[in-house]
mmCIF file of C-alpha atoms and ligand atoms in Angstrom:
data_model
loop_
_atom_site.group_PDB
_atom_site.id
_atom_site.type_symbol
_atom_site.label_atom_id
_atom_site.label_comp_id
_atom_site.label_asym_id
_atom_site.label_seq_id
_atom_site.Cartn_x
_atom_site.Cartn_y
_atom_site.Cartn_z
ATOM 1 C CA MET A 1 166.399 125.555 -6.971
ATOM 2 C CA LEU A 2 163.906 123.418 -10.337
ATOM 3 C CA LYS A 3 161.534 126.428 -8.981
ATOM 4 C CA ASP A 4 163.819 128.723 -10.102
ATOM 5 C CA ILE A 5 163.733 127.029 -14.363
ATOM 6 C CA LYS A 6 162.010 128.831 -16.525
ATOM 7 C CA SER A 7 162.547 126.034 -19.020
ATOM 8 C CA ILE A 8 165.367 123.430 -20.339
ATOM 9 C CA LEU A 9 167.230 124.440 -23.092
ATOM 10 C CA ILE A 10 168.554 121.093 -23.280
ATOM 11 C CA THR A 11 168.310 118.183 -22.076
ATOM 12 C CA ARG A 12 170.437 115.446 -20.338
ATOM 13 C CA GLU A 13 170.516 113.207 -23.457
ATOM 14 C CA GLN A 14 171.172 115.853 -25.774
ATOM 15 C CA LEU A 15 173.919 116.992 -24.099
ATOM 16 C CA ALA A 16 175.528 113.076 -24.095
ATOM 17 C CA GLU A 17 174.552 113.571 -27.641
ATOM 18 C CA LYS A 18 176.433 116.256 -28.875
ATOM 19 C CA VAL A 19 179.918 116.333 -26.115
ATOM 20 C CA ALA A 20 180.233 112.401 -27.378
ATOM 21 C CA GLU A 21 179.669 113.360 -30.770
ATOM 22 C CA MET A 22 182.566 116.650 -29.870
ATOM 23 C CA GLY A 23 184.889 113.988 -28.172
ATOM 24 C CA GLU A 24 185.178 111.809 -31.404
ATOM 25 C CA GLN A 25 186.009 114.472 -33.873
ATOM 26 C CA ILE A 26 188.690 115.788 -31.094
ATOM 27 C CA THR A 27 189.707 112.385 -30.818
ATOM 28 C CA ARG A 28 190.142 112.164 -34.695
ATOM 29 C CA ASP A 29 191.944 115.586 -34.988
ATOM 30 C CA TYR A 30 194.289 115.279 -32.300
ATOM 31 C CA ARG A 31 195.417 111.680 -33.279
ATOM 32 C CA ASP A 32 199.213 112.728 -33.971
ATOM 33 C CA LYS A 33 198.846 115.810 -31.594
ATOM 34 C CA ASN A 34 200.025 116.626 -28.067
ATOM 35 C CA LEU A 35 196.464 116.801 -26.870
ATOM 36 C CA LEU A 36 196.115 119.483 -23.411
ATOM 37 C CA MET A 37 192.995 120.424 -22.548
ATOM 38 C CA VAL A 38 192.522 123.143 -20.265
ATOM 39 C CA SER A 39 189.046 124.081 -18.586
ATOM 40 C CA VAL A 40 188.503 127.574 -17.333
ATOM 41 C CA LEU A 41 187.006 127.100 -14.672
ATOM 42 C CA LYS A 42 184.560 126.853 -12.711
ATOM 43 C CA GLY A 43 182.098 126.436 -15.431
ATOM 44 C CA SER A 44 183.844 124.089 -17.662
ATOM 45 C CA VAL A 45 184.363 121.459 -14.980
ATOM 46 C CA VAL A 46 180.983 120.082 -16.089
ATOM 47 C CA PHE A 47 181.399 119.678 -19.965
ATOM 48 C CA MET A 48 185.377 119.328 -19.378
ATOM 49 C CA ALA A 49 184.537 115.546 -17.062
ATOM 50 C CA ASP A 50 182.307 114.639 -19.830
ATOM 51 C CA LEU A 51 184.626 115.695 -22.783
ATOM 52 C CA MET A 52 187.353 114.476 -21.698
ATOM 53 C CA ARG A 53 185.505 110.612 -21.147
ATOM 54 C CA SER A 54 184.999 110.322 -24.679
ATOM 55 C CA ILE A 55 188.413 110.861 -25.706
ATOM 56 C CA GLY A 56 190.398 107.882 -27.533
ATOM 57 C CA ILE A 57 194.020 109.498 -27.477
ATOM 58 C CA PRO A 58 196.180 110.472 -24.600
ATOM 59 C CA ALA A 59 194.952 113.861 -23.058
ATOM 60 C CA GLY A 60 196.649 115.940 -20.569
ATOM 61 C CA ILE A 61 194.112 118.522 -18.253
ATOM 62 C CA ASP A 62 195.258 121.441 -16.218
ATOM 63 C CA PHE A 63 192.528 124.052 -15.080
ATOM 64 C CA MET A 64 192.695 128.028 -15.013
ATOM 65 C CA ALA A 65 190.351 130.242 -13.058
ATOM 66 C CA VAL A 66 190.025 133.645 -14.417
ATOM 67 C CA SER A 67 187.674 136.213 -13.330
ATOM 68 C CA SER A 68 185.211 138.057 -15.752
ATOM 69 C CA TYR A 69 181.282 138.911 -14.520
ATOM 70 C CA GLY A 70 182.054 139.043 -10.797
ATOM 71 C CA SER A 71 179.126 137.696 -9.278
ATOM 72 C CA GLY A 72 176.013 138.847 -11.978
ATOM 73 C CA ALA A 73 174.515 138.566 -14.969
ATOM 74 C CA LYS A 74 176.641 141.323 -16.288
ATOM 75 C CA THR A 75 180.213 141.641 -17.455
ATOM 76 C CA SER A 76 182.521 143.834 -16.456
ATOM 77 C CA GLY A 77 184.430 144.134 -19.073
ATOM 78 C CA VAL A 78 187.493 142.848 -16.616
ATOM 79 C CA VAL A 79 189.422 139.550 -17.420
ATOM 80 C CA LYS A 80 192.261 138.528 -14.536
ATOM 81 C CA ILE A 81 193.647 135.366 -13.956
ATOM 82 C CA VAL A 82 193.081 133.804 -11.170
ATOM 83 C CA LYS A 83 194.469 130.578 -11.386
ATOM 84 C CA ASP A 84 197.017 129.561 -13.623
ATOM 85 C CA LEU A 85 198.506 126.387 -15.007
ATOM 86 C CA ASP A 86 200.652 123.929 -13.714
ATOM 87 C CA VAL A 87 202.220 122.911 -16.959
ATOM 88 C CA LYS A 88 204.405 124.191 -19.467
ATOM 89 C CA LEU A 89 202.878 124.963 -23.137
ATOM 90 C CA GLU A 90 206.269 124.671 -25.375
ATOM 91 C CA ASP A 91 205.160 121.411 -27.726
ATOM 92 C CA ARG A 92 201.862 121.329 -26.188
ATOM 93 C CA ASP A 93 198.418 121.243 -28.703
ATOM 94 C CA LEU A 94 196.320 123.334 -26.426
ATOM 95 C CA LEU A 95 192.530 122.982 -26.415
ATOM 96 C CA LEU A 96 190.557 125.403 -24.233
ATOM 97 C CA VAL A 97 187.653 124.156 -23.120
ATOM 98 C CA GLU A 98 184.930 126.294 -22.218
ATOM 99 C CA ASP A 99 181.567 126.198 -20.989
ATOM 100 C CA ILE A 100 180.235 129.202 -23.209
ATOM 101 C CA LEU A 101 180.986 131.992 -25.248
ATOM 102 C CA ASP A 102 179.326 135.115 -24.605
ATOM 103 C CA SER A 103 181.147 138.569 -25.622
ATOM 104 C CA GLY A 104 184.277 136.627 -26.478
ATOM 105 C CA MET A 105 186.321 138.565 -24.115
ATOM 106 C CA THR A 106 187.464 136.731 -21.620
ATOM 107 C CA LEU A 107 188.380 134.033 -24.608
ATOM 108 C CA GLU A 108 190.475 136.367 -26.199
ATOM 109 C CA TYR A 109 192.193 137.614 -23.667
ATOM 110 C CA LEU A 110 193.203 133.927 -22.437
ATOM 111 C CA LYS A 111 194.471 132.677 -26.204
ATOM 112 C CA ARG A 112 196.306 136.245 -26.106
ATOM 113 C CA VAL A 113 198.421 135.170 -22.923
ATOM 114 C CA LEU A 114 198.113 131.458 -24.079
ATOM 115 C CA SER A 115 199.626 131.952 -27.354
ATOM 116 C CA SER A 116 202.874 134.111 -26.191
ATOM 117 C CA ARG A 117 203.989 130.814 -24.033
ATOM 118 C CA THR A 118 204.276 129.632 -27.853
ATOM 119 C CA PRO A 119 202.250 126.120 -27.461
ATOM 120 C CA LYS A 120 202.300 124.282 -30.604
ATOM 121 C CA SER A 121 198.700 125.218 -31.750
ATOM 122 C CA ILE A 122 195.883 126.455 -29.663
ATOM 123 C CA ARG A 123 192.569 125.537 -30.535
ATOM 124 C CA VAL A 124 188.620 126.539 -28.234
ATOM 125 C CA ALA A 125 185.714 124.100 -27.634
ATOM 126 C CA THR A 126 183.126 125.919 -26.634
ATOM 127 C CA LEU A 127 179.736 123.776 -24.718
ATOM 128 C CA LEU A 128 177.355 126.618 -25.818
ATOM 129 C CA ASP A 129 177.749 130.046 -28.052
ATOM 130 C CA LYS A 130 175.809 132.927 -27.993
ATOM 131 C CA PRO A 131 177.007 134.006 -31.272
ATOM 132 C CA GLU A 132 174.788 138.142 -31.059
ATOM 133 C CA ARG A 133 176.306 139.081 -28.033
ATOM 134 C CA ARG A 134 180.269 138.532 -30.007
ATOM 135 C CA ARG A 135 181.962 142.087 -28.980
ATOM 136 C CA VAL A 136 185.479 141.170 -30.459
ATOM 137 C CA ASP A 137 186.389 138.629 -33.237
ATOM 138 C CA ILE A 138 186.941 135.213 -32.049
ATOM 139 C CA ARG A 139 185.353 131.884 -33.341
ATOM 140 C CA PRO A 140 185.561 128.673 -31.523
ATOM 141 C CA ASP A 141 186.971 125.741 -33.812
ATOM 142 C CA TYR A 142 184.066 123.152 -31.702
ATOM 143 C CA VAL A 143 180.950 124.549 -30.746
ATOM 144 C CA GLY A 144 178.007 122.312 -29.399
ATOM 145 C CA PHE A 145 175.341 124.179 -29.699
ATOM 146 C CA ALA A 146 174.555 128.266 -30.903
ATOM 147 C CA ILE A 147 171.459 130.056 -28.506
ATOM 148 C CA PRO A 148 170.252 133.011 -28.521
ATOM 149 C CA ASP A 149 170.649 135.919 -26.079
ATOM 150 C CA GLU A 150 169.221 134.270 -22.886
ATOM 151 C CA PHE A 151 171.070 133.437 -18.987
ATOM 152 C CA VAL A 152 171.233 130.429 -19.165
ATOM 153 C CA VAL A 153 172.633 127.992 -15.977
ATOM 154 C CA GLY A 154 172.777 124.620 -15.332
ATOM 155 C CA TYR A 155 175.474 121.679 -16.022
ATOM 156 C CA GLY A 156 178.388 123.405 -14.657
ATOM 157 C CA LEU A 157 176.819 127.586 -15.788
ATOM 158 C CA ASP A 158 175.941 129.165 -12.599
ATOM 159 C CA TYR A 159 173.641 132.415 -11.515
ATOM 160 C CA ASN A 160 175.355 134.029 -8.158
ATOM 161 C CA GLU A 161 177.022 130.120 -7.472
ATOM 162 C CA LYS A 162 173.785 128.155 -8.231
ATOM 163 C CA TYR A 163 172.325 125.932 -10.466
ATOM 164 C CA ARG A 164 175.828 124.852 -11.653
ATOM 165 C CA ASN A 165 174.999 121.221 -10.016
ATOM 166 C CA LEU A 166 171.154 120.599 -12.709
ATOM 167 C CA PRO A 167 172.083 118.124 -14.973
ATOM 168 C CA PHE A 168 170.219 120.126 -18.331
ATOM 169 C CA VAL A 169 170.991 123.821 -19.773
ATOM 170 C CA GLY A 170 167.699 125.656 -18.781
ATOM 171 C CA ALA A 171 166.582 129.965 -18.755
ATOM 172 C CA LEU A 172 165.905 130.862 -15.313
ATOM 173 C CA LYS A 173 162.669 132.485 -14.583
ATOM 174 C CA PRO A 174 162.970 136.753 -14.872
ATOM 175 C CA GLU A 175 162.182 136.851 -11.080
ATOM 176 C CA VAL A 176 165.148 135.583 -9.977
ATOM 177 C CA TYR A 177 167.142 138.346 -11.702
ATOM 178 C CA ALA A 178 164.747 140.587 -9.982
ATOM 179 C CA GLU A 179 165.390 139.067 -6.780
ATOM 180 C CA ASN A 180 169.011 141.432 -8.085
ATOM 181 C CA PRO A 181 167.839 144.184 -9.547
ATOM 182 C CA ALA A 182 171.842 145.245 -10.072
ATOM 183 C CA ASP A 183 172.378 142.168 -12.101
ATOM 184 C CA LYS A 184 170.130 143.109 -14.901
HETATM 185 P P1 IMP B 1 182.805 136.738 -21.919
HETATM 186 O O1 IMP B 1 183.615 136.874 -21.703
HETATM 187 O O2 IMP B 1 181.761 137.687 -22.387
HETATM 188 O O3 IMP B 1 182.306 135.673 -23.288
HETATM 189 O O4 IMP B 1 182.341 135.714 -21.174
HETATM 190 C C1 IMP B 1 182.315 134.297 -20.508
HETATM 191 C C2 IMP B 1 181.878 133.390 -19.507
HETATM 192 O O5 IMP B 1 180.668 134.489 -18.673
HETATM 193 C C3 IMP B 1 181.340 132.535 -19.239
HETATM 194 O O6 IMP B 1 182.587 131.202 -19.351
HETATM 195 C C4 IMP B 1 180.697 132.506 -17.658
HETATM 196 O O7 IMP B 1 181.122 132.161 -16.754
HETATM 197 C C5 IMP B 1 179.749 133.633 -17.901
HETATM 198 N N1 IMP B 1 178.578 133.579 -18.765
HETATM 199 C C6 IMP B 1 178.158 134.456 -20.007
HETATM 200 N N2 IMP B 1 176.788 134.125 -20.422
HETATM 201 C C7 IMP B 1 176.433 133.310 -19.259
HETATM 202 C C8 IMP B 1 175.317 132.765 -19.130
HETATM 203 O O8 IMP B 1 174.083 132.695 -19.997
HETATM 204 N N3 IMP B 1 174.939 131.803 -18.056
HETATM 205 C C9 IMP B 1 175.389 131.873 -17.149
HETATM 206 N N4 IMP B 1 177.451 132.168 -17.420
HETATM 207 C C10 IMP B 1 177.390 132.947 -18.331
HETATM 208 MG MG1 MG B 2 183.018 130.416 -17.640
#
């Protein structure tokens, strides 16, 4: 697995420090609110697990799964709910937890669907942001790191369902994509 990594973009230590900071900020902002953290599977589970433990006020959690990318690195533009929430959103202050904001199409769709269920508020926390790639006008409320337009893996992020368990965020060697030319 490590042999496929070209470079480490964000180390384990940098991730821990940033996620702790984000948790402190969210703790301050949601002190008098009714926080429900919603993780968008599967990429955000590692971030979610660390972020929720750095939040010092009661926080409910739930999970949603959408399909947007198929199995490769290229966006299809199609978003579909594969697993919906278990809890009702009325009276909740919803915080959508994402691994990475790329074109923004997934999040725009989710925000639209979830708004129609009338939560008290909706905000977005994303670990990574690729602002150059944005195709719709959507801005996250909490961002860990803005990164250049490069495909990254690790800390929950995958390429063809691999590399999610790496403890850092890294870039893949080009020959890894070359094995799947249809993806890039
Ligand atoms: P968007 O709808 O284009 O913003 O897509 C966001 C989703 O695409 C993320 O939640 C990831 O699952 C996936 N994605 C986008 N860029 C990357 C990347 O660099 N590495 C891994 N997954 C990515
Ligand atoms: Mg994702």
